[in-house]
Amino acid sequence: MNIALLIILAFLLLSIFLGIRSSKGKDMDLEQWTVGGRGFGAIFVFLLMAGEIYTTFSFLGGSGWAYGKGAPALYVLIYITLSYVLSYWLLPEIWRYAKENKLMSQSDFFVSKYKSPGLGILAALVGVVSMIPVIVVQLKGLGIIVSEASYGAISMSEAVWMGAISLTIYVMISGIHGSVWTAVIKDIMMVAIIGFLGIYLPIHYFGGFQPMFEAVDAAKPGFLKFPDQGLSVSWFISTVILLVFGFYMWPQVFSAVYSARSGKVFRKNAIISPLYTLMLLFVFFVGFTAILKVPGLVGADADLSLLRLSIETFDPWFIGIIGGAGLLTALVPGSMLLMSVATLLAKNVYKEFAPAVSDRHIVRLAKFLVPIIALIAVYFTLNGGETMSALILMGYSLITQLFPSLLFSLKRNNPINKFGAIAGIITGLAIVICITLSQSTIGTLFPSLPQATKDLNVGIIALAVNFIVMITVSIAFRKHAVQLEPKSVNDI
């Protein structure tokens, strides 16, 4: 067993120990397991939400897109920064309402706002379907990290199984508490490693950042510009808008929001967090450096660029540290995702059909579902070839369909009713799923449209149709309700 693998395993054992230690002395009821008793302060909430945002995609997928796509990769940096602006107003309102109504999941929010258990079940199922691709990203990233950093001593499939088993044990024991404590180590490690790689590698191989960009432009002219079609400027803008609207729609992010001690936490984070996002630039620098130093990675293999370049540059002990940091970027968000999916299925789907069951029974059911969900994610991880970015974008296209209904629910007099919300969400989902399964694009469906329109992200088109259907159905049902109201005392 090489030194790199030993270091990675040490990080894994440390994270499991922290998970067990974090739950000691706590009655792990539903509220403690899912939202930490709503007792986390600003630092823990910041780290927990950063743990959800900066995942294996940030570690591997960001460099992979810079390596394979060039300028369009910048969408990651832009949408995360703009999302923090939205959070300044959005998250305190969500937290306040959840606190007042003792909510524990995203689905609870929709049920309470629209007085519709059916909408709650729909929101839960949307969350589950959307999160599966993101869990796949974490397992895929973990598999890549362990396999590559172990110099092939452990295969990709073996690493994925190890990761799934570790995640399952971790989640069932500690719930959200383990994720918070591990996030502390993860963020320190990730900032240090990515910052170092992003600065050192361009200087080591090219003498600086400007020579690096000049070398890439000379080798691949036009690579650092947006293409005229495909991932063009219109794709970039529509994708950024879609992702900003969907950024806080993930169920596990709601869990992190609910865990805060005060609504002021989110405004503090909104001020600080954009600076934290700057480290993604260093991820891109690694990807650009790898273009000339580890050429020939195509398709999904582009996600290997950071590790392949690091292996060619550093000694095994340092590869072990890189691998350990990367493992934590999978473990923290992966644990939150698994816990959120299990909680949604147990509390917001099963309990709707069996309302008499206790919260303790729901916790047991959620823990029982964790390994089942992990197995499903393993299957898709080992049988899919998409890049990490493609999987993330697919998940966003689905989960963002909840945004219009949530946004209107924050108004004092919400003009949207449950029928409009359900119709809009289902319509948006149907468009995304049909186009995704048929592997179509706006351009292939409507070839006569202008190129800028054909390049629009399909998720933003689905969101626009969702909005129109939501408004139309809400108005139609309101008029129908008015017509059915008695006109006078004689009508009663």
Short mmCIF file of C-alpha atoms in Angstrom, two decimals:
data_model
loop_
_atom_site.label_atom_id
_atom_site.label_comp_id
_atom_site.label_asym_id
_atom_site.label_seq_id
_atom_site.Cartn_x
_atom_site.Cartn_y
_atom_site.Cartn_z
CA MET A 1 0.00 0.00 0.00
CA ASN A 2 1.54 3.34 -1.06
CA ILE A 3 1.86 6.42 1.13
CA ALA A 4 -0.74 8.38 -0.85
CA LEU A 5 -3.43 5.78 -0.21
CA LEU A 6 -2.53 5.59 3.48
CA ILE A 7 -2.97 9.36 3.84
CA ILE A 8 -6.34 9.25 2.03
CA LEU A 9 -7.56 6.47 4.30
CA ALA A 10 -6.40 8.46 7.34
CA PHE A 11 -8.60 11.37 6.22
CA LEU A 12 -11.52 8.99 5.76
CA LEU A 13 -11.11 7.51 9.25
CA LEU A 14 -10.79 11.01 10.73
CA SER A 15 -14.05 12.12 9.12
CA ILE A 16 -15.90 9.02 10.38
CA PHE A 17 -14.48 9.62 13.87
CA LEU A 18 -15.70 13.24 13.77
CA GLY A 19 -19.11 12.05 12.67
CA ILE A 20 -19.38 9.65 15.59
CA ARG A 21 -17.95 12.18 18.03
CA SER A 22 -20.31 14.97 16.90
CA SER A 23 -23.42 12.96 17.76
CA LYS A 24 -22.21 11.97 21.23
CA GLY A 25 -24.52 13.10 24.02
CA LYS A 26 -27.31 14.14 21.63
CA ASP A 27 -30.73 12.59 21.32
CA MET A 28 -30.72 12.10 17.54
CA ASP A 29 -34.40 12.79 16.98
CA LEU A 30 -35.67 14.08 13.64
CA GLU A 31 -34.84 17.72 14.37
CA GLN A 32 -31.30 16.95 15.59
CA TRP A 33 -30.57 14.52 12.73
CA THR A 34 -31.80 16.84 9.96
CA VAL A 35 -31.31 20.46 11.13
CA GLY A 36 -29.01 20.16 14.15
CA GLY A 37 -31.59 21.45 16.61
CA ARG A 38 -31.49 24.85 14.81
CA GLY A 39 -28.52 25.84 16.93
CA PHE A 40 -25.67 26.55 14.48
CA GLY A 41 -24.05 29.97 14.50
CA ALA A 42 -22.69 32.06 11.62
CA ILE A 43 -19.39 30.19 11.20
CA PHE A 44 -20.91 26.71 11.17
CA VAL A 45 -23.72 27.72 8.82
CA PHE A 46 -21.18 29.35 6.51
CA LEU A 47 -19.04 26.20 6.45
CA LEU A 48 -22.05 23.93 6.08
CA MET A 49 -23.42 25.87 3.11
CA ALA A 50 -19.94 26.13 1.62
CA GLY A 51 -19.76 22.36 2.03
CA GLU A 52 -22.84 22.09 -0.15
CA ILE A 53 -21.53 24.50 -2.76
CA TYR A 54 -17.82 23.61 -3.03
CA THR A 55 -17.90 19.92 -3.80
CA THR A 56 -15.96 17.47 -5.94
CA PHE A 57 -17.28 19.44 -8.88
CA SER A 58 -15.35 22.49 -7.67
CA PHE A 59 -12.31 20.30 -7.10
CA LEU A 60 -12.37 18.25 -10.32
CA GLY A 61 -15.25 19.36 -12.54
CA GLY A 62 -14.22 23.03 -12.59
CA SER A 63 -10.72 22.20 -13.77
CA GLY A 64 -12.20 19.63 -16.17
CA TRP A 65 -14.40 22.24 -17.82
CA ALA A 66 -11.56 24.74 -18.05
CA TYR A 67 -9.50 21.95 -19.67
CA GLY A 68 -12.20 20.84 -22.10
CA LYS A 69 -14.36 23.92 -22.75
CA GLY A 70 -12.31 27.04 -22.07
CA ALA A 71 -14.11 30.35 -21.51
CA PRO A 72 -17.62 28.88 -20.92
CA ALA A 73 -16.30 27.38 -17.66
CA LEU A 74 -16.49 30.86 -16.14
CA TYR A 75 -20.23 30.38 -15.67
CA VAL A 76 -19.40 28.61 -12.39
CA LEU A 77 -17.68 31.64 -10.93
CA ILE A 78 -20.39 34.08 -12.07
CA TYR A 79 -23.51 32.24 -10.97
CA ILE A 80 -22.24 31.42 -7.47
CA THR A 81 -21.27 35.04 -6.84
CA LEU A 82 -24.63 36.39 -8.06
CA SER A 83 -26.47 33.79 -6.00
CA TYR A 84 -25.02 35.26 -2.82
CA VAL A 85 -26.58 38.59 -3.75
CA LEU A 86 -29.98 36.89 -3.96
CA SER A 87 -29.40 35.13 -0.63
CA TYR A 88 -29.17 38.46 1.22
CA TRP A 89 -32.93 38.90 0.84
CA LEU A 90 -34.16 35.36 0.18
CA LEU A 91 -32.67 33.22 2.96
CA PRO A 92 -33.66 35.31 6.03
CA GLU A 93 -37.29 35.15 4.87
CA ILE A 94 -37.14 31.38 4.42
CA TRP A 95 -35.43 30.92 7.80
CA ARG A 96 -37.93 33.14 9.64
CA TYR A 97 -40.95 31.32 8.25
CA ALA A 98 -39.39 27.90 8.92
CA LYS A 99 -38.55 28.90 12.50
CA GLU A 100 -42.08 30.14 13.19
CA ASN A 101 -43.68 27.01 11.75
CA LYS A 102 -41.10 24.44 12.95
CA LEU A 103 -40.34 23.20 9.44
CA MET A 104 -37.69 20.54 8.88
CA SER A 105 -37.51 20.07 5.10
CA GLN A 106 -37.98 21.97 1.87
CA SER A 107 -41.19 20.06 1.20
CA ASP A 108 -42.59 21.27 4.54
CA PHE A 109 -42.18 24.83 3.27
CA PHE A 110 -44.37 24.24 0.20
CA VAL A 111 -46.98 22.33 2.20
CA SER A 112 -47.23 25.13 4.76
CA LYS A 113 -47.26 28.00 2.25
CA TYR A 114 -49.81 26.49 -0.14
CA LYS A 115 -51.74 24.31 2.33
CA SER A 116 -51.28 21.44 -0.08
CA PRO A 117 -49.83 18.04 0.92
CA GLY A 118 -49.91 17.10 -2.78
CA LEU A 119 -47.60 19.99 -3.65
CA GLY A 120 -45.34 18.92 -0.78
CA ILE A 121 -45.08 15.40 -2.21
CA LEU A 122 -44.36 16.82 -5.67
CA ALA A 123 -41.64 19.12 -4.29
CA ALA A 124 -40.12 16.19 -2.39
CA LEU A 125 -40.05 13.99 -5.50
CA VAL A 126 -38.54 16.81 -7.58
CA GLY A 127 -35.84 17.18 -4.94
CA VAL A 128 -35.12 13.45 -4.91
CA VAL A 129 -34.88 13.16 -8.70
CA SER A 130 -32.72 16.29 -8.93
CA MET A 131 -30.33 15.23 -6.19
CA ILE A 132 -29.56 11.78 -7.59
CA PRO A 133 -27.30 13.23 -10.38
CA VAL A 134 -25.53 15.36 -7.76
CA ILE A 135 -24.93 12.34 -5.50
CA VAL A 136 -23.55 10.61 -8.59
CA VAL A 137 -21.16 13.55 -9.05
CA GLN A 138 -19.88 13.15 -5.47
CA LEU A 139 -19.38 9.38 -5.82
CA LYS A 140 -17.81 9.77 -9.23
CA GLY A 141 -15.46 12.43 -7.91
CA LEU A 142 -14.59 10.33 -4.89
CA GLY A 143 -13.90 7.34 -7.14
CA ILE A 144 -11.65 9.41 -9.41
CA ILE A 145 -9.75 10.89 -6.48
CA VAL A 146 -9.08 7.61 -4.68
CA SER A 147 -8.29 5.68 -7.85
CA GLU A 148 -5.94 8.29 -9.31
CA ALA A 149 -4.29 9.28 -6.02
CA SER A 150 -3.66 5.62 -5.16
CA TYR A 151 -1.76 5.31 -8.48
CA GLY A 152 -4.23 2.67 -9.63
CA ALA A 153 -3.91 0.45 -6.55
CA ILE A 154 -7.68 0.81 -6.15
CA SER A 155 -9.88 0.76 -9.24
CA MET A 156 -12.56 3.35 -9.98
CA SER A 157 -15.40 0.92 -9.21
CA GLU A 158 -13.79 -0.26 -5.98
CA ALA A 159 -13.29 3.34 -4.89
CA VAL A 160 -16.95 4.16 -5.64
CA TRP A 161 -18.13 1.22 -3.52
CA MET A 162 -15.81 2.24 -0.69
CA GLY A 163 -17.10 5.78 -0.86
CA ALA A 164 -20.75 4.71 -0.88
CA ILE A 165 -20.26 2.45 2.15
CA SER A 166 -18.38 5.16 4.04
CA LEU A 167 -21.04 7.77 3.23
CA THR A 168 -23.80 5.44 4.36
CA ILE A 169 -22.18 4.72 7.73
CA TYR A 170 -21.31 8.39 8.19
CA VAL A 171 -24.85 9.63 7.52
CA MET A 172 -26.67 6.99 9.56
CA ILE A 173 -24.56 7.72 12.62
CA SER A 174 -24.16 11.48 12.66
CA GLY A 175 -26.76 13.20 10.48
CA ILE A 176 -26.05 16.89 9.91
CA HIS A 177 -23.73 17.22 12.95
CA GLY A 178 -20.97 15.15 11.34
CA SER A 179 -21.23 17.16 8.13
CA VAL A 180 -20.66 20.41 10.01
CA TRP A 181 -17.53 19.29 11.86
CA THR A 182 -16.02 17.64 8.80
CA ALA A 183 -16.78 20.79 6.79
CA VAL A 184 -14.41 22.73 9.03
CA ILE A 185 -11.45 20.53 8.06
CA LYS A 186 -12.60 20.24 4.46
CA ASP A 187 -12.74 23.99 3.86
CA ILE A 188 -9.35 24.66 5.43
CA MET A 189 -7.81 21.88 3.37
CA MET A 190 -9.54 22.83 0.15
CA VAL A 191 -8.64 26.52 0.29
CA ALA A 192 -5.00 25.68 1.03
CA ILE A 193 -4.65 22.96 -1.63
CA ILE A 194 -6.51 24.69 -4.45
CA GLY A 195 -4.85 28.03 -3.71
CA PHE A 196 -1.43 26.41 -3.78
CA LEU A 197 -2.05 24.41 -6.97
CA GLY A 198 -3.61 27.35 -8.79
CA ILE A 199 -0.61 29.58 -8.07
CA TYR A 200 2.25 27.09 -8.15
CA LEU A 201 1.45 25.09 -11.30
CA PRO A 202 1.17 28.02 -13.78
CA ILE A 203 4.36 29.55 -12.36
CA HIS A 204 6.19 26.20 -12.32
CA TYR A 205 5.37 25.29 -15.92
CA PHE A 206 4.98 28.69 -17.64
CA GLY A 207 6.60 31.27 -15.38
CA GLY A 208 3.32 33.05 -14.58
CA PHE A 209 -0.34 33.49 -15.45
CA GLN A 210 0.07 35.64 -18.55
CA PRO A 211 2.56 33.23 -20.19
CA MET A 212 0.14 30.38 -19.37
CA PHE A 213 -2.76 32.08 -21.18
CA GLU A 214 -0.49 33.03 -24.10
CA ALA A 215 0.67 29.41 -24.45
CA VAL A 216 -2.92 28.08 -24.36
CA ASP A 217 -4.06 30.65 -26.92
CA ALA A 218 -1.15 29.80 -29.21
CA ALA A 219 -1.82 26.07 -28.97
CA LYS A 220 -5.61 26.37 -29.26
CA PRO A 221 -6.57 29.67 -30.94
CA GLY A 222 -9.98 30.91 -29.87
CA PHE A 223 -10.21 28.49 -26.96
CA LEU A 224 -10.31 31.32 -24.43
CA LYS A 225 -13.25 33.00 -26.21
CA PHE A 226 -16.91 32.07 -26.26
CA PRO A 227 -17.77 30.08 -29.40
CA ASP A 228 -20.25 31.52 -31.91
CA GLN A 229 -22.61 28.59 -31.38
CA GLY A 230 -23.19 25.91 -28.77
CA LEU A 231 -21.69 27.20 -25.51
CA SER A 232 -22.06 30.76 -26.77
CA VAL A 233 -22.77 34.00 -24.93
CA SER A 234 -26.55 33.34 -24.97
CA TRP A 235 -25.97 29.88 -23.48
CA PHE A 236 -23.73 31.45 -20.84
CA ILE A 237 -26.25 34.12 -19.82
CA SER A 238 -29.24 31.77 -19.75
CA THR A 239 -27.27 29.18 -17.77
CA VAL A 240 -26.14 31.75 -15.20
CA ILE A 241 -29.73 32.98 -14.74
CA LEU A 242 -31.03 29.42 -14.39
CA LEU A 243 -28.40 28.49 -11.82
CA VAL A 244 -28.83 31.67 -9.77
CA PHE A 245 -32.56 30.94 -9.46
CA GLY A 246 -31.88 27.30 -8.59
CA PHE A 247 -28.92 27.83 -6.27
CA TYR A 248 -30.95 27.76 -3.07
CA MET A 249 -33.65 25.38 -4.27
CA TRP A 250 -31.76 22.25 -3.28
CA PRO A 251 -33.41 20.43 -0.34
CA GLN A 252 -30.10 19.96 1.46
CA VAL A 253 -29.48 23.72 1.28
CA PHE A 254 -32.85 24.27 2.98
CA SER A 255 -31.67 21.93 5.75
CA ALA A 256 -28.56 24.06 6.16
CA VAL A 257 -30.69 27.23 6.23
CA TYR A 258 -33.01 25.79 8.87
CA SER A 259 -30.05 24.91 11.09
CA ALA A 260 -29.12 28.57 11.68
CA ARG A 261 -29.59 30.23 15.06
CA SER A 262 -30.56 33.58 13.53
CA GLY A 263 -31.63 35.09 10.20
CA LYS A 264 -28.76 37.60 10.45
CA VAL A 265 -26.34 34.76 9.73
CA PHE A 266 -27.25 34.78 6.04
CA ARG A 267 -26.67 38.48 5.52
CA LYS A 268 -23.21 38.15 7.06
CA ASN A 269 -22.48 35.20 4.80
CA ALA A 270 -23.74 37.05 1.72
CA ILE A 271 -21.13 39.75 2.34
CA ILE A 272 -18.22 37.37 2.93
CA SER A 273 -18.95 34.44 0.63
CA PRO A 274 -18.28 36.09 -2.77
CA LEU A 275 -14.64 36.50 -1.70
CA TYR A 276 -14.53 32.79 -0.91
CA THR A 277 -15.73 32.10 -4.45
CA LEU A 278 -12.57 33.62 -5.89
CA MET A 279 -10.71 30.41 -5.16
CA LEU A 280 -12.54 28.83 -8.10
CA LEU A 281 -10.26 30.92 -10.31
CA PHE A 282 -7.35 28.83 -9.08
CA VAL A 283 -9.23 25.67 -10.10
CA PHE A 284 -9.53 27.07 -13.63
CA PHE A 285 -5.81 27.94 -13.67
CA VAL A 286 -5.01 24.29 -12.94
CA GLY A 287 -7.24 23.18 -15.81
CA PHE A 288 -5.66 25.64 -18.24
CA THR A 289 -2.16 24.52 -17.20
CA ALA A 290 -3.10 20.88 -17.77
CA ILE A 291 -4.16 21.54 -21.38
CA LEU A 292 -0.53 21.56 -22.55
CA LYS A 293 1.01 19.36 -19.85
CA VAL A 294 -1.42 16.40 -19.88
CA PRO A 295 -2.97 16.59 -23.35
CA GLY A 296 -5.38 14.06 -24.83
CA LEU A 297 -8.07 13.90 -22.13
CA VAL A 298 -11.42 13.94 -23.91
CA GLY A 299 -15.05 13.76 -22.78
CA ALA A 300 -15.53 12.67 -19.18
CA ASP A 301 -11.77 12.09 -18.82
CA ALA A 302 -11.29 15.87 -18.71
CA ASP A 303 -12.31 15.65 -15.04
CA LEU A 304 -9.00 13.84 -14.45
CA SER A 305 -6.91 16.85 -15.45
CA LEU A 306 -6.18 18.21 -11.94
CA LEU A 307 -5.07 14.86 -10.54
CA ARG A 308 -3.12 13.79 -13.62
CA LEU A 309 -1.18 17.04 -13.63
CA SER A 310 -0.57 16.82 -9.88
CA ILE A 311 0.70 13.23 -10.15
CA GLU A 312 3.22 14.30 -12.81
CA THR A 313 4.38 17.20 -10.65
CA PHE A 314 4.46 16.16 -6.98
CA ASP A 315 5.69 13.34 -4.73
CA PRO A 316 3.25 10.61 -3.58
CA TRP A 317 2.90 11.99 -0.03
CA PHE A 318 1.59 15.29 -1.39
CA ILE A 319 -0.76 13.47 -3.77
CA GLY A 320 -2.15 11.78 -0.66
CA ILE A 321 -2.89 15.19 0.90
CA ILE A 322 -4.56 16.37 -2.33
CA GLY A 323 -6.57 13.15 -2.41
CA GLY A 324 -7.57 13.56 1.24
CA ALA A 325 -8.83 17.09 0.62
CA GLY A 326 -10.70 15.89 -2.46
CA LEU A 327 -12.25 13.03 -0.49
CA LEU A 328 -13.66 15.51 2.03
CA THR A 329 -15.19 17.57 -0.79
CA ALA A 330 -17.22 14.47 -1.65
CA LEU A 331 -18.01 13.37 1.89
CA VAL A 332 -19.53 16.59 3.25
CA PRO A 333 -22.00 17.38 0.44
CA GLY A 334 -22.57 13.69 -0.26
CA SER A 335 -23.66 13.11 3.33
CA MET A 336 -26.05 16.08 3.21
CA LEU A 337 -27.50 14.89 -0.08
CA LEU A 338 -28.07 11.33 1.15
CA MET A 339 -29.65 12.59 4.36
CA SER A 340 -31.92 15.03 2.50
CA VAL A 341 -33.16 12.43 0.01
CA ALA A 342 -33.86 9.92 2.80
CA THR A 343 -35.65 12.53 4.91
CA LEU A 344 -37.80 13.71 2.01
CA LEU A 345 -38.90 10.19 1.15
CA ALA A 346 -39.58 9.24 4.78
CA LYS A 347 -41.12 12.43 6.14
CA ASN A 348 -42.65 14.13 3.13
CA VAL A 349 -43.79 11.17 1.06
CA TYR A 350 -44.27 8.15 3.35
CA LYS A 351 -45.72 10.12 6.28
CA GLU A 352 -48.35 11.74 4.04
CA PHE A 353 -49.79 8.27 3.51
CA ALA A 354 -49.25 7.18 7.13
CA PRO A 355 -49.77 10.36 9.20
CA ALA A 356 -50.06 8.51 12.52
CA VAL A 357 -46.40 7.39 12.58
CA SER A 358 -44.09 9.02 15.12
CA ASP A 359 -41.03 11.14 14.34
CA ARG A 360 -38.84 8.43 15.86
CA HIS A 361 -40.25 5.95 13.34
CA ILE A 362 -39.55 8.45 10.54
CA VAL A 363 -35.92 8.75 11.66
CA ARG A 364 -35.54 4.97 11.61
CA LEU A 365 -37.11 4.78 8.15
CA ALA A 366 -34.89 7.58 6.83
CA LYS A 367 -31.78 5.80 8.11
CA PHE A 368 -33.00 2.56 6.51
CA LEU A 369 -33.42 4.37 3.18
CA VAL A 370 -29.86 5.79 3.20
CA PRO A 371 -28.13 2.57 1.97
CA ILE A 372 -30.87 2.00 -0.64
CA ILE A 373 -30.36 5.48 -2.08
CA ALA A 374 -26.60 4.96 -1.99
CA LEU A 375 -26.98 1.75 -4.03
CA ILE A 376 -29.07 3.55 -6.65
CA ALA A 377 -26.43 6.28 -6.88
CA VAL A 378 -23.66 3.69 -7.23
CA TYR A 379 -25.51 2.08 -10.15
CA PHE A 380 -25.78 5.35 -12.05
CA THR A 381 -22.19 6.28 -11.17
CA LEU A 382 -20.79 3.07 -12.63
CA ASN A 383 -23.07 3.09 -15.69
CA GLY A 384 -22.88 6.72 -16.82
CA GLY A 385 -20.26 8.56 -18.82
CA GLU A 386 -21.35 12.19 -18.48
CA THR A 387 -18.96 14.83 -17.23
CA MET A 388 -19.54 16.25 -13.77
CA SER A 389 -20.66 19.58 -15.17
CA ALA A 390 -23.29 17.95 -17.41
CA LEU A 391 -24.72 16.07 -14.42
CA ILE A 392 -24.83 19.22 -12.29
CA LEU A 393 -26.56 21.19 -15.04
CA MET A 394 -29.17 18.47 -15.49
CA GLY A 395 -29.94 18.50 -11.76
CA TYR A 396 -30.23 22.30 -11.81
CA SER A 397 -32.64 22.26 -14.76
CA LEU A 398 -34.96 20.07 -12.70
CA ILE A 399 -34.70 21.64 -9.24
CA THR A 400 -35.03 25.22 -10.52
CA GLN A 401 -38.62 24.48 -11.56
CA LEU A 402 -39.53 24.98 -7.88
CA PHE A 403 -38.26 28.59 -7.85
CA PRO A 404 -41.29 30.49 -9.27
CA SER A 405 -43.70 28.93 -6.77
CA LEU A 406 -41.34 29.58 -3.87
CA LEU A 407 -40.68 33.17 -4.90
CA PHE A 408 -44.39 34.05 -5.11
CA SER A 409 -45.05 32.30 -1.79
CA LEU A 410 -42.92 34.94 -0.06
CA LYS A 411 -45.37 37.69 -1.03
CA ARG A 412 -47.83 38.76 1.64
CA ASN A 413 -50.73 38.22 -0.77
CA ASN A 414 -49.62 35.35 -2.96
CA PRO A 415 -51.42 35.48 -6.35
CA ILE A 416 -50.48 31.85 -7.03
CA ASN A 417 -52.60 28.99 -5.75
CA LYS A 418 -51.69 25.34 -5.32
CA PHE A 419 -53.19 24.36 -8.67
CA GLY A 420 -51.07 26.87 -10.57
CA ALA A 421 -47.93 25.91 -8.64
CA ILE A 422 -48.41 22.19 -9.34
CA ALA A 423 -49.26 22.74 -13.02
CA GLY A 424 -46.24 25.01 -13.56
CA ILE A 425 -43.78 22.65 -11.87
CA ILE A 426 -45.05 19.58 -13.75
CA THR A 427 -44.92 21.42 -17.09
CA GLY A 428 -41.36 22.61 -16.51
CA LEU A 429 -40.24 19.14 -15.45
CA ALA A 430 -41.89 17.53 -18.47
CA ILE A 431 -40.04 19.85 -20.85
CA VAL A 432 -36.65 19.21 -19.23
CA ILE A 433 -37.14 15.44 -19.03
CA CYS A 434 -38.46 15.05 -22.60
CA ILE A 435 -35.67 17.11 -24.15
CA THR A 436 -33.00 15.43 -21.99
CA LEU A 437 -34.16 11.88 -22.73
CA SER A 438 -34.47 12.57 -26.46
CA GLN A 439 -31.00 14.24 -26.39
CA SER A 440 -32.49 17.18 -28.25
CA THR A 441 -31.71 20.87 -28.01
CA ILE A 442 -33.66 24.01 -28.81
CA GLY A 443 -31.66 24.14 -32.04
CA THR A 444 -32.58 20.60 -33.18
CA LEU A 445 -36.25 21.11 -32.30
CA PHE A 446 -36.52 24.52 -33.95
CA PRO A 447 -33.72 24.79 -36.54
CA SER A 448 -35.11 27.99 -38.11
CA LEU A 449 -34.63 30.04 -34.93
CA PRO A 450 -31.72 32.52 -34.62
CA GLN A 451 -28.52 30.96 -33.33
CA ALA A 452 -28.62 32.92 -30.07
CA THR A 453 -32.07 31.47 -29.33
CA LYS A 454 -31.07 27.94 -30.30
CA ASP A 455 -28.18 28.07 -27.81
CA LEU A 456 -30.37 28.94 -24.81
CA ASN A 457 -30.18 26.54 -21.90
CA VAL A 458 -33.22 24.25 -22.05
CA GLY A 459 -33.77 24.75 -18.31
CA ILE A 460 -34.45 28.47 -18.75
CA ILE A 461 -36.98 27.74 -21.52
CA ALA A 462 -38.72 25.23 -19.23
CA LEU A 463 -38.67 27.81 -16.42
CA ALA A 464 -40.32 30.45 -18.64
CA VAL A 465 -43.08 28.03 -19.68
CA ASN A 466 -43.45 26.98 -16.04
CA PHE A 467 -44.03 30.63 -15.08
CA ILE A 468 -46.63 31.20 -17.82
CA VAL A 469 -48.55 28.01 -16.98
CA MET A 470 -48.41 28.79 -13.24
CA ILE A 471 -49.93 32.26 -13.73
CA THR A 472 -52.53 31.08 -16.26
CA VAL A 473 -53.78 28.13 -14.19
CA SER A 474 -53.89 30.21 -11.00
CA ILE A 475 -56.03 32.87 -12.73
CA ALA A 476 -58.29 30.22 -14.28
CA PHE A 477 -58.95 28.49 -10.95
CA ARG A 478 -59.49 31.81 -9.21
CA LYS A 479 -62.13 32.81 -11.77
CA HIS A 480 -63.74 29.40 -11.48
CA ALA A 481 -63.85 29.74 -7.69
CA VAL A 482 -65.45 33.19 -7.99
CA GLN A 483 -68.11 31.83 -10.34
CA LEU A 484 -68.99 29.11 -7.83
CA GLU A 485 -69.36 31.55 -4.92
CA PRO A 486 -72.98 32.29 -3.89
CA LYS A 487 -74.19 35.61 -5.26
CA SER A 488 -76.68 36.38 -2.51
CA VAL A 489 -78.32 35.04 0.61
CA ASN A 490 -80.95 33.31 -1.55
CA ASP A 491 -78.19 31.32 -3.25
CA ILE A 492 -76.93 29.84 0.01
#
